[in-house]
Coordinates of C-alpha atoms and ligand atoms in Angstrom, one line a residue:
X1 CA 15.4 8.4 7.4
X2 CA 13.3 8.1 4.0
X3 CA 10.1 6.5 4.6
X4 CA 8.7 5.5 1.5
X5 CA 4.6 4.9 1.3
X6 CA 3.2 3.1 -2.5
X7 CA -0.6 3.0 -2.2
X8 CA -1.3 -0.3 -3.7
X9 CA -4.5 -0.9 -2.1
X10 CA -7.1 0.7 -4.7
X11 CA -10.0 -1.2 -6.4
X12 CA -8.9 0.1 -9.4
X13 CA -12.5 -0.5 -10.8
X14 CA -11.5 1.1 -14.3
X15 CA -9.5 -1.9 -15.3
X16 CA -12.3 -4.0 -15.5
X17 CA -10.0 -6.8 -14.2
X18 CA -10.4 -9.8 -11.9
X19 CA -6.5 -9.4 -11.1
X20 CA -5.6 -5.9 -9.1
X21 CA -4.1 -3.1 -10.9
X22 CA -0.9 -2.6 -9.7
X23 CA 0.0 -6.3 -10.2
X24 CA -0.7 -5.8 -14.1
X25 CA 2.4 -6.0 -16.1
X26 CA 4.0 -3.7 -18.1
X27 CA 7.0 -5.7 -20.5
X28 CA 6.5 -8.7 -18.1
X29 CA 7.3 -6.9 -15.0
X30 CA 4.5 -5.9 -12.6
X31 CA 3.6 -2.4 -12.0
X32 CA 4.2 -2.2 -8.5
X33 CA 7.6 -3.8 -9.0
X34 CA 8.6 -0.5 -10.7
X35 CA 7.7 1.7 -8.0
X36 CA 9.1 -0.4 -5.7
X37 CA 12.6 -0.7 -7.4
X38 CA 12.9 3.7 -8.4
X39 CA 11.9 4.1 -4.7
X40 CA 14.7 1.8 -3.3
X41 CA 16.7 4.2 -2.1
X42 CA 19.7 5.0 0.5
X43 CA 18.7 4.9 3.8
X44 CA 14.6 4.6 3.5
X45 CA 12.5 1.8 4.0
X46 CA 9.3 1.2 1.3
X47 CA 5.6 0.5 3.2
X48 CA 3.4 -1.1 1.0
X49 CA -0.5 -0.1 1.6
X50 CA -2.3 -3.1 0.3
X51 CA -5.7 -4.5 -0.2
X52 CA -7.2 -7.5 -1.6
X53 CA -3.7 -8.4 -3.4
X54 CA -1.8 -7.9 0.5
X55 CA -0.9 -12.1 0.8
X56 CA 0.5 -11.6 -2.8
X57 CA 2.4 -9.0 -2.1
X58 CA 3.9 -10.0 0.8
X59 CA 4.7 -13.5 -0.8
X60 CA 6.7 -11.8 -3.6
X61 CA 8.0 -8.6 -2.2
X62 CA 10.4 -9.7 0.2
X63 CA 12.0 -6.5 0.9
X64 CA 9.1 -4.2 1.7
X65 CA 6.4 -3.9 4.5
X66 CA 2.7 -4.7 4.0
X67 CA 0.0 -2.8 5.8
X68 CA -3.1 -4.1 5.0
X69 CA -5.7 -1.6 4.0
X70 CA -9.4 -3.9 4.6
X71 CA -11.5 -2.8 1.5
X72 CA -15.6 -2.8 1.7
X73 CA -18.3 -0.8 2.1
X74 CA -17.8 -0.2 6.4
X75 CA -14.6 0.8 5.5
X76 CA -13.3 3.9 4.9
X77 CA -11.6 4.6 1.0
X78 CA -9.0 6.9 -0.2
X79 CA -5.5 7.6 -0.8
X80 CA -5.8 10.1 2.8
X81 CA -6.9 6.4 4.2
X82 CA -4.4 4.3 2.8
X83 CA -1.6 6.4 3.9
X84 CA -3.0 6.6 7.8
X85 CA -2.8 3.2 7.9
X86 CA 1.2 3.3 7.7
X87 CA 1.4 6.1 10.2
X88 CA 2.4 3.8 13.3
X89 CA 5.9 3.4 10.9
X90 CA 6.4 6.9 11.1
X91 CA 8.8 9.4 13.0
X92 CA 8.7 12.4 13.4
X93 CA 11.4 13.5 12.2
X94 CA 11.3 11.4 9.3
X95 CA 10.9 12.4 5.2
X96 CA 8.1 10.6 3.9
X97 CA 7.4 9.9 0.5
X98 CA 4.0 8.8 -0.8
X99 CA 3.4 7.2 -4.2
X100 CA 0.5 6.0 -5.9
X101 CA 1.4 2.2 -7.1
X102 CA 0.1 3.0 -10.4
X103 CA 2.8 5.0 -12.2
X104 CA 5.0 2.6 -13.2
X105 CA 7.1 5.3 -15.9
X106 CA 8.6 7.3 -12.4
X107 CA 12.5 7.0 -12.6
X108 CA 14.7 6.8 -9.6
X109 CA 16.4 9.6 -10.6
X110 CA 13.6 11.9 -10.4
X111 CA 12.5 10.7 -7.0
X112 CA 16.0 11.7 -5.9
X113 CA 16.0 15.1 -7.8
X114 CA 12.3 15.8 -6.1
X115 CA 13.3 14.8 -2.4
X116 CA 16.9 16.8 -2.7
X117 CA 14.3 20.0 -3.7
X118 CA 12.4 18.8 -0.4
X119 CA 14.9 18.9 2.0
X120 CA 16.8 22.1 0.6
X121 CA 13.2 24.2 0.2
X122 CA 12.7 23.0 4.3
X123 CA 9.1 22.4 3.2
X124 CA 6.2 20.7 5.0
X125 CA 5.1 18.9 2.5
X126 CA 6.1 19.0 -1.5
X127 CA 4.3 18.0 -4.4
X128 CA 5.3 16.5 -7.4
X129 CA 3.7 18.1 -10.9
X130 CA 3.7 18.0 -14.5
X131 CA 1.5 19.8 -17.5
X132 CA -0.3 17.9 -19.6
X133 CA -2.1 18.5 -22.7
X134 CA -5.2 16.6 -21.8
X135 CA -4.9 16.9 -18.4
X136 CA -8.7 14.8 -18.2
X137 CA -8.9 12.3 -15.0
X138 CA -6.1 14.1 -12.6
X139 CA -6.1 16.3 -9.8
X140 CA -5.6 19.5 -10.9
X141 CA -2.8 22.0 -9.3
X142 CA -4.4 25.0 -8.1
X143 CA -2.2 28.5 -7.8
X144 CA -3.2 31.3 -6.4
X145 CA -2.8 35.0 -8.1
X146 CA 0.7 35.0 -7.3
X147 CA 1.5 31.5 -8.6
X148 CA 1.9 29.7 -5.1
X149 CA 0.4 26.5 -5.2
X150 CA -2.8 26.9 -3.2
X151 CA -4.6 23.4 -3.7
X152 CA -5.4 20.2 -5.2
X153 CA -8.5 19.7 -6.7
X154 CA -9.7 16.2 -7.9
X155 CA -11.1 16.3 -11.4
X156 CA -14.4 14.9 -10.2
X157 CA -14.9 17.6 -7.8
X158 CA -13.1 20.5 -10.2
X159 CA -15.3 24.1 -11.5
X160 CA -15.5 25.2 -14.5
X161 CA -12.2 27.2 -14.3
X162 CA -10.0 24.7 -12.4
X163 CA -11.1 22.2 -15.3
X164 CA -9.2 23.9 -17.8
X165 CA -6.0 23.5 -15.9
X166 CA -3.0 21.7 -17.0
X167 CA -1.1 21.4 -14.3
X168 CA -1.7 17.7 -12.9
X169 CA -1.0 15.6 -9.7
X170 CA 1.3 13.0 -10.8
X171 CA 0.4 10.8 -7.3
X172 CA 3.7 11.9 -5.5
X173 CA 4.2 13.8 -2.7
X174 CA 6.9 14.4 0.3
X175 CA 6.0 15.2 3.9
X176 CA 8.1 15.9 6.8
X177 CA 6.7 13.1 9.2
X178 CA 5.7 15.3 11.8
X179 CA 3.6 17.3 9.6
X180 CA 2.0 14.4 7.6
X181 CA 0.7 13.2 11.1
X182 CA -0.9 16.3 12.3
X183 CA -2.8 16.8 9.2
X184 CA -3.7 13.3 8.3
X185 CA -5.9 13.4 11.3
X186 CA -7.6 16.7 10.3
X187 CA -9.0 15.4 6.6
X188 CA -12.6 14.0 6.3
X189 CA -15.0 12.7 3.2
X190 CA -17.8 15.2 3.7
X191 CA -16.1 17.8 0.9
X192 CA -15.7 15.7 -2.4
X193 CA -17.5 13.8 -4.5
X194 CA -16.7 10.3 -3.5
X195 CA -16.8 10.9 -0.2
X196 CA -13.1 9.4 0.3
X197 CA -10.5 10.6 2.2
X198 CA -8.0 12.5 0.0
X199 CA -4.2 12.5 0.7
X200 CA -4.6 15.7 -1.3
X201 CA -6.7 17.3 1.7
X202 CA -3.6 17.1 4.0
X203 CA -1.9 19.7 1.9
X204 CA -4.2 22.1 2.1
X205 CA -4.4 21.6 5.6
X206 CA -1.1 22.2 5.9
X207 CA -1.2 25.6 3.7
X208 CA -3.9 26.8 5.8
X209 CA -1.9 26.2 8.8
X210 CA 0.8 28.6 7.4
X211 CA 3.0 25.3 6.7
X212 CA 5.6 25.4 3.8
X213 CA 4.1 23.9 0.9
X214 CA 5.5 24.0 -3.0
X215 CA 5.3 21.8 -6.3
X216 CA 8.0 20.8 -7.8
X217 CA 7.5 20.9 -11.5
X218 CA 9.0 17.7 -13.5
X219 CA 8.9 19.0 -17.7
X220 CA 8.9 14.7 -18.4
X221 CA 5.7 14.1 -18.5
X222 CA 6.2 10.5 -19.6
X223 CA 7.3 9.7 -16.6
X224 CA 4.7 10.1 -14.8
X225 CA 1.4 8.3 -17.0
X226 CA -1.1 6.7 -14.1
X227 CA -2.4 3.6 -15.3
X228 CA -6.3 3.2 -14.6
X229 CA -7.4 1.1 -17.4
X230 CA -6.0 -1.5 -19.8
X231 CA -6.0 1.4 -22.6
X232 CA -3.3 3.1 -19.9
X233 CA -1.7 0.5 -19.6
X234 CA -0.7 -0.4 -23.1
X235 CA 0.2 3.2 -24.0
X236 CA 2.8 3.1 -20.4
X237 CA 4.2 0.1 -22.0
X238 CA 4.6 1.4 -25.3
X239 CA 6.7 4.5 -23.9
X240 CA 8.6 2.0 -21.4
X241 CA 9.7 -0.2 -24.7
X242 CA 11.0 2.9 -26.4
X243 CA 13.3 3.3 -22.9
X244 CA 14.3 0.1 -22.5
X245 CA 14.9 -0.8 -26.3
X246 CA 16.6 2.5 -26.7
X247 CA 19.3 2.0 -23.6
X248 CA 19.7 -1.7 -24.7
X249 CA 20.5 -0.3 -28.9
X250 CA 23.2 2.4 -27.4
X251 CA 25.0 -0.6 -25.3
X252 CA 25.4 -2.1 -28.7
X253 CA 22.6 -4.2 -28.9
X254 CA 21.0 -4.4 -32.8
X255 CA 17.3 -4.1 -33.1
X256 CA 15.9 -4.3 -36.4
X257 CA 12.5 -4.2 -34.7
X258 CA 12.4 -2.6 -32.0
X259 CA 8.6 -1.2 -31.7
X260 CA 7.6 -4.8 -31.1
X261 CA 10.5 -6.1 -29.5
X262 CA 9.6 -6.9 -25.7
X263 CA 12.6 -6.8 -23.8
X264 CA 11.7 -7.3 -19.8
X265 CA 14.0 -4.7 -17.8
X266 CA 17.1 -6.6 -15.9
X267 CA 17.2 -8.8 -18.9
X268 CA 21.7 -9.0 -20.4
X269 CA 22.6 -8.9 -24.0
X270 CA 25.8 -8.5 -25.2
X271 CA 27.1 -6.3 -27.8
X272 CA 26.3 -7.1 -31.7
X273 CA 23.5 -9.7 -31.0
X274 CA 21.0 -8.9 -33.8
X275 CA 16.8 -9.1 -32.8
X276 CA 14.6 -9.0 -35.2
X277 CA 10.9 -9.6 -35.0
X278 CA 8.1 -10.6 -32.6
X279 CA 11.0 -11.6 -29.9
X280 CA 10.2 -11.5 -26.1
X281 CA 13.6 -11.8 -24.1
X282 CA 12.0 -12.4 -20.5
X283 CA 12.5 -13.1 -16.6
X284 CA 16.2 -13.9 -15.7
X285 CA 17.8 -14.1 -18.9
X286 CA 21.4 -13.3 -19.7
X287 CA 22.0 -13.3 -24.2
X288 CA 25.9 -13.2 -25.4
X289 CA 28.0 -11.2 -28.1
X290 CA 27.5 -11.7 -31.6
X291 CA 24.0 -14.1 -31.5
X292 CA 20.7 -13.3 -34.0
X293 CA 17.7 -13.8 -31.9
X294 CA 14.6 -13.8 -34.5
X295 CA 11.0 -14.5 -35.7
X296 CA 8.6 -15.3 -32.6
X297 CA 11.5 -16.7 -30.6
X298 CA 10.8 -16.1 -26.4
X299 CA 13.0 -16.8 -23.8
X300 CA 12.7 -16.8 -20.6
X301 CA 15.1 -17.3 -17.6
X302 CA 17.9 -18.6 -19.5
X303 CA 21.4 -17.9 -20.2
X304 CA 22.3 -17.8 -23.8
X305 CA 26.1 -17.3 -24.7
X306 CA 28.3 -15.7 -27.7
X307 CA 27.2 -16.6 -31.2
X308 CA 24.1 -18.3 -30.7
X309 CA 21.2 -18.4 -33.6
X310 CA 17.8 -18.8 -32.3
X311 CA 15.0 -18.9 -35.0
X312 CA 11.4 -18.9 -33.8
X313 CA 11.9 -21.0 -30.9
X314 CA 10.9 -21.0 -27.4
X315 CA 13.2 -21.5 -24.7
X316 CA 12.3 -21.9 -21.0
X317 CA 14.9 -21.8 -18.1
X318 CA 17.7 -23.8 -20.0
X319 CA 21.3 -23.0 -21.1
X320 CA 22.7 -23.0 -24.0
X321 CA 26.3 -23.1 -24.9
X322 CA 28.1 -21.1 -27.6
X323 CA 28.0 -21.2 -31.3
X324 CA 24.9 -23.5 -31.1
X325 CA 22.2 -23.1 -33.4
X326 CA 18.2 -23.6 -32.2
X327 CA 15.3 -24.0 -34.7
X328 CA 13.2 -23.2 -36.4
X329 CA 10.1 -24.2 -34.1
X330 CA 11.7 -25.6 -31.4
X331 CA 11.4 -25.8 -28.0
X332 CA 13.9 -26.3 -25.2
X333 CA 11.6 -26.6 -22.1
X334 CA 13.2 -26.3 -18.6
X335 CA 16.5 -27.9 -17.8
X336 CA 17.4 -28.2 -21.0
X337 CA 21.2 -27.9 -21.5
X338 CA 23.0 -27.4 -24.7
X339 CA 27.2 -27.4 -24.8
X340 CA 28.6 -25.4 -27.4
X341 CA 28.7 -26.0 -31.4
X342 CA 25.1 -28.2 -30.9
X343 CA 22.2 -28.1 -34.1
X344 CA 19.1 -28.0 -32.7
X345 CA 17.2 -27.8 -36.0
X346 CA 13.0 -27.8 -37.0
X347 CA 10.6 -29.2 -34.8
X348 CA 12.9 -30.9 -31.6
X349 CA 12.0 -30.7 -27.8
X350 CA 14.5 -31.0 -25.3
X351 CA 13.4 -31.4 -21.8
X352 CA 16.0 -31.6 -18.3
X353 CA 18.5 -33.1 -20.3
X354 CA 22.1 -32.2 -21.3
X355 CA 23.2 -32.4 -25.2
X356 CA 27.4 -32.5 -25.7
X357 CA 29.5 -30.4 -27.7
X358 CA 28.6 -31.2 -31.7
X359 CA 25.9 -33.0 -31.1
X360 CA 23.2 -32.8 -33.9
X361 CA 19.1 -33.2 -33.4
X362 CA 18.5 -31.6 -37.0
X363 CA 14.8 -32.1 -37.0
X364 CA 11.6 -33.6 -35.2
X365 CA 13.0 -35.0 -32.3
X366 CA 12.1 -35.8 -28.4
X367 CA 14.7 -35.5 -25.8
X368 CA 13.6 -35.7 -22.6
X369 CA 15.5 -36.7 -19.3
X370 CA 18.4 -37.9 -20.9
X371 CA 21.9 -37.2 -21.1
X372 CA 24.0 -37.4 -25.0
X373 CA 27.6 -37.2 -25.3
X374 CA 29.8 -35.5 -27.7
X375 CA 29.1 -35.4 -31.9
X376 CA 26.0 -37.9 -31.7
X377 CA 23.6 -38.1 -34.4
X378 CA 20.0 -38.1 -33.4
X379 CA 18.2 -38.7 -36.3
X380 CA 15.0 -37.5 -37.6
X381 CA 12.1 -38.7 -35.7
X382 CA 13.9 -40.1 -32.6
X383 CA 11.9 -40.3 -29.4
X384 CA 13.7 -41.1 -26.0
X385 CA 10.9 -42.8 -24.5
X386 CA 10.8 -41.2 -20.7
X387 CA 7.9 -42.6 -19.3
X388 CA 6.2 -45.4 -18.7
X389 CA 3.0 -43.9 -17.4
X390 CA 4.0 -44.0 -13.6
X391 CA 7.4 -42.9 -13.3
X392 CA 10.5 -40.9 -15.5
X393 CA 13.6 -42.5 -16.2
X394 CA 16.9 -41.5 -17.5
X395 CA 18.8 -42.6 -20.7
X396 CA 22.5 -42.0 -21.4
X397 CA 24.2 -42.2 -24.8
X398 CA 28.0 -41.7 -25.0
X399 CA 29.9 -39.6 -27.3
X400 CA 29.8 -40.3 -31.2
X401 CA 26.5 -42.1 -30.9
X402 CA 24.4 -42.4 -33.7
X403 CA 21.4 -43.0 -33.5
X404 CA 19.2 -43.9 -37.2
X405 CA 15.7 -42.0 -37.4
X406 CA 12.3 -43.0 -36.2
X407 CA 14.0 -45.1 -33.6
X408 CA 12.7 -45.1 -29.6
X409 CA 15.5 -45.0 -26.9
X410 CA 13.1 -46.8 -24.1
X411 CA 14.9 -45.4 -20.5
X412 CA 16.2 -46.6 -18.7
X413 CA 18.9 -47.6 -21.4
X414 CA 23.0 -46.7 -21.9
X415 CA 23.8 -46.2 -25.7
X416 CA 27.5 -46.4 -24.8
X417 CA 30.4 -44.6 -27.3
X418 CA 29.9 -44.9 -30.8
X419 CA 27.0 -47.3 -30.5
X420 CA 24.9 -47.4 -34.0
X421 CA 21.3 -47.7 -33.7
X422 CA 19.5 -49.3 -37.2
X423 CA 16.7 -46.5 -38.0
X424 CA 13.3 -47.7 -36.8
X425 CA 14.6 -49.7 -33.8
X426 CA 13.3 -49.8 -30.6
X427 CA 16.3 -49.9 -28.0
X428 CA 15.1 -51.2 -24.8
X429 CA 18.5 -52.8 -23.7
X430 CA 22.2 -50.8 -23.3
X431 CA 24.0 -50.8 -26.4
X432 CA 28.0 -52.1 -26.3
X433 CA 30.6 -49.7 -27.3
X434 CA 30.9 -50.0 -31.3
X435 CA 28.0 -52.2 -31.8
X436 CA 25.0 -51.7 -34.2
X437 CA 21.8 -52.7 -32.7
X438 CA 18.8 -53.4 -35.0
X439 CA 15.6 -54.3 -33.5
X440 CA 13.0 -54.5 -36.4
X441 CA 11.2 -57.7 -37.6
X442 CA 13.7 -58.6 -41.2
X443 CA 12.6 -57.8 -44.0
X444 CA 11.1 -60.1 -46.4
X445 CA 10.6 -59.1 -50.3
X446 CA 7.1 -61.9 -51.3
X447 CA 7.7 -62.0 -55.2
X448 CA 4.4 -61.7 -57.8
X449 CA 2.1 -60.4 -54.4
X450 CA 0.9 -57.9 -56.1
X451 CA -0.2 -59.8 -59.4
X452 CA -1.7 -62.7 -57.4
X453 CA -3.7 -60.1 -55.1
X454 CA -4.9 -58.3 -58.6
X455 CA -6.1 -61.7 -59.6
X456 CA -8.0 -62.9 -56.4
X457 CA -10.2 -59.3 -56.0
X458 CA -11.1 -60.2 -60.1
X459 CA -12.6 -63.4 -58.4
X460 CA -14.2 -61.9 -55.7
X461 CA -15.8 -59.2 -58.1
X462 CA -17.1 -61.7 -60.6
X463 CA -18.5 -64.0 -58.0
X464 CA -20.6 -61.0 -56.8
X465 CA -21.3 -59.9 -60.0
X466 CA -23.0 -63.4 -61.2
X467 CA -25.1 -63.3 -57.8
Ligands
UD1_501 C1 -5.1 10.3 -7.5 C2 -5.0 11.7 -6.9 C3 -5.1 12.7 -8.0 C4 -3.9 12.5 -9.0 C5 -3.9 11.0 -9.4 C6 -2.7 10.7 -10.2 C7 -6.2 11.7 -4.7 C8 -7.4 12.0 -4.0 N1 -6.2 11.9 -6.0 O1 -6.3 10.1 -8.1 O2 -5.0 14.0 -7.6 O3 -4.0 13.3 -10.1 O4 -4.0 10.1 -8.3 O5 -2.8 9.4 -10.8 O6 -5.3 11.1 -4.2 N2 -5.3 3.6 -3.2 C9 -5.2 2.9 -2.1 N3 -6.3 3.0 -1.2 C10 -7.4 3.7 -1.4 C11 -7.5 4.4 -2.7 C12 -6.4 4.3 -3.5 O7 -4.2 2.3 -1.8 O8 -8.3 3.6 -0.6 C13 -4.2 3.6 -4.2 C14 -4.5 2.9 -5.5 O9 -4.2 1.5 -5.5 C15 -3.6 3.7 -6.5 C16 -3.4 5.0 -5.8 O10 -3.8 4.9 -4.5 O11 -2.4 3.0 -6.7 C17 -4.2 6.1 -6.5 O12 -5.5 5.8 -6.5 P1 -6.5 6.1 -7.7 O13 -7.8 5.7 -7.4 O14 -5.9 5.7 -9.0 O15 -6.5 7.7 -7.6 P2 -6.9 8.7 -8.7 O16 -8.4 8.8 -8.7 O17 -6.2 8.4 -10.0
CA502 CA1 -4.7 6.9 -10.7

């Protein structure tokens, strides 16, 4: 079977980052998360080498095996390292694939095309390549006169000539297992730089032992970007939202935007919805047909259906039904749930509650654990009052509610059908079917207050002035 190796373990010093590198994110999605899923293939298993970040990965990589690679100075260091440390995993007769964790661009289908060449070469081990123009950083692909690969040399530890090759190490490499054992044993730190232990000494070990060795030359070079610093890592997700955007545009998707359109892979959106602007479409989210997602709107793990507007609104984990219209500047914050034909206009939250069919919140509103009916009016201003500064509570208001602006709906409290709230009232008892509720002091209209209070400040000023 395919025994699959990502070296997750590194320092990854060049990122400058409290957090480890291969758990950065490229379009929301972490970079080992990439390697993980273009390496999931039929019949292999994936072993993860990690370090410092090994609880996290096993936490959130369910479907993997961690082997924990102890990092420090009385430990040894190296990709040749790393990859011992899975060796107990291994059979003999066993293809292994080693990947770096921190070449998140690698597609699945190249992984497949590169272990078919593998198996049908009968090699001992095979190595992955590509030519870049500034080839700066990589190991380099040595060839001898002939142009067999001979060896890999690490750009740290390259001569004058090998510098000026193109041919680069993406970080990949197949092994038959039997072969990866006896060689893995053989490599030491005495001959480079760092003094690590290089997986990249293996295959030589294995040319000098007569042992089958080739590269496989991949002509994508975008695939295959390493990320060791945030520069890296920006310029890997630029190419990876050109990907993504592009595949979503040619399933019918419109982009008016799509260089700044963040679009997490796994993400659905059906045909004709137009995006335009600074829109992030993240997590677990599924969009309709025929919606217009724009401005700074982000969404995140929520399913959107046909013919939705969004304008610069955020929306977190909530549902929201079809032809309903959300902002601008909103927020629907988890467990919000919208039926279908609902106005969610400028400035409303809604919070783990459920808004009917035609129900209308057009602008600076709070719902928030509460559940409205059918075609209610929330009017401007309205606040269901959740909280009472120990505990939550829930309010219901039944269908063809209205409810007059600046008013507080105090839960626990039924509004029930086609109750009419005075604006500015403060409901803290259910409301009968039909009724009108006004809780608000009457008004009273004092005639000539203004003339009398004119005349008593003239007094006042005139006493002070005589003093
Ligand atoms: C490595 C290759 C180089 C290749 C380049 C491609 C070696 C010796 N060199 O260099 O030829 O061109 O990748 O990007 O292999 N890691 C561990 N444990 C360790 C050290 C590293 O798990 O002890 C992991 C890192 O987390 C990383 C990967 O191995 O995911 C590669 O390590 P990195 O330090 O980036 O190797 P490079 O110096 O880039
Ligand atoms: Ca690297």
């Amino acid at each position: 079977m395919i025994k699959t190796i990502i070296l997750a373990a590194g320092e990854g010093t060049r990122m400058k980052s409290n957090k480890s590198k291969v758990l950065h994110k490229l379009l929301n999605k972490e970079i080992l998360s990439y390697i993980v899923d273009a390496s999931n293939l039929e019949d292999s298993q994936t072993i993860v080498i990690g370090g410092k970040n090994k609880a996290y990965i096993e936490e959130n990589y369910k479907n993997v095996i961690v082997k924990e690679q102890k990092i420090g100075p009385n430990y040894p260091y190296g990709t040749g390292y790393a990859v011992s440390l899975a060796l107990d995993l291994i059979n003999d007769d066993d293809i292994v694939l080693v990947l770096n964790g921190d070449i998140p661009l690698i597609k699945k289908e190249s992984i497949e095309r590169f272990l078919t060449y593998h198996k049908k070469e009968n090699n001992a081990c095979t190595v992955l390549t590509t030519f870049l123009k500034d080839p700066k950083g990589y190991g380099r692909i040595v060839r001898d006169k002939n142009g067999f690969f001979y060896k890999i040399v690490e750009d740290k530890d390259a001569s004058k000539e090998e510098i000026n090759i193109k041919e680069i190490n993406i970080g990949i490499y197949a092994f038959n297992g039997l072969d990866l054992k006896e060689s893995i044993g053989l490599i030491n730190d005495s001959n480079n730089s760092q003094h690590e232990l290089y997986i990249t000494d293996c295959i030589q070990i294995l040319k000098n032992k007569d042992k089958k060795v080739n590269a496989y030359i991949s002509e994508d070079y975008t695939e295959f970007y390493g990320i060791n610093n945030k520069y890296e890592l920006q310029r890997a997700e630029k190419i990876l939202r050109r990907r993504v955007n592009k595949a979503y545009m040619e399933e019918g998707v419109i982009m008016e935007t799509p260089e700044i359109i963040t679009i997490e892979p796994g993400v659905k959106i059906g045909k004709d919805t137009i995006i335009s602007g600074y829109v992030k479409i993240l997590g677990k989210t599924e969009i309709g047909e025929n919606c217009i997602i724009e401005g700074s709107t982000r969404i995140e793990d929520s399913k959107i259906s046909d013919n939705v507007k969004i304008d610069n609104s955020i929306i977190e984990k909530s549902k929201v039904g079809k032809n309903t219209d959300i902002g601008p500047f909103s927020h629907l914050r988890p467990k919000a749930d919208l039926d279908e034909n609902v106005h969610i206009g400028n400035f409303v939250e809604v919070k783990n509650s459920f808004v009917g069919k035609k129900t209308k919140a057009g602008h600076l509103a709070y719902i928030g654990d509460s559940d409205l009916g059918e075609a209610i009016n929330v009017g401007c201003g309205v606040i269901f009052v959740n909280y009472d500064g120990k505990f939550k509570h829930r309010s219901v208001v039944e269908d063809g509610a209205f409810i007059g602006s600046n008013s507080n709906i105090v839960a626990p409290v039924r509004i029930y059908k086609e109750g009419y709230i005075a604006a500015g009232s403060t409901i803290t008892k259910d409301v009968d079917t039909g009724a009108l509720s006004i809780e608000r002091a009457e008004q009273k209209n004092i005639l000539g207050y203004v003339e009398k209070k004119k005349k008593k400040d003239l007094e006042i000023q005139r006493s002070k002035d005589d003093k």
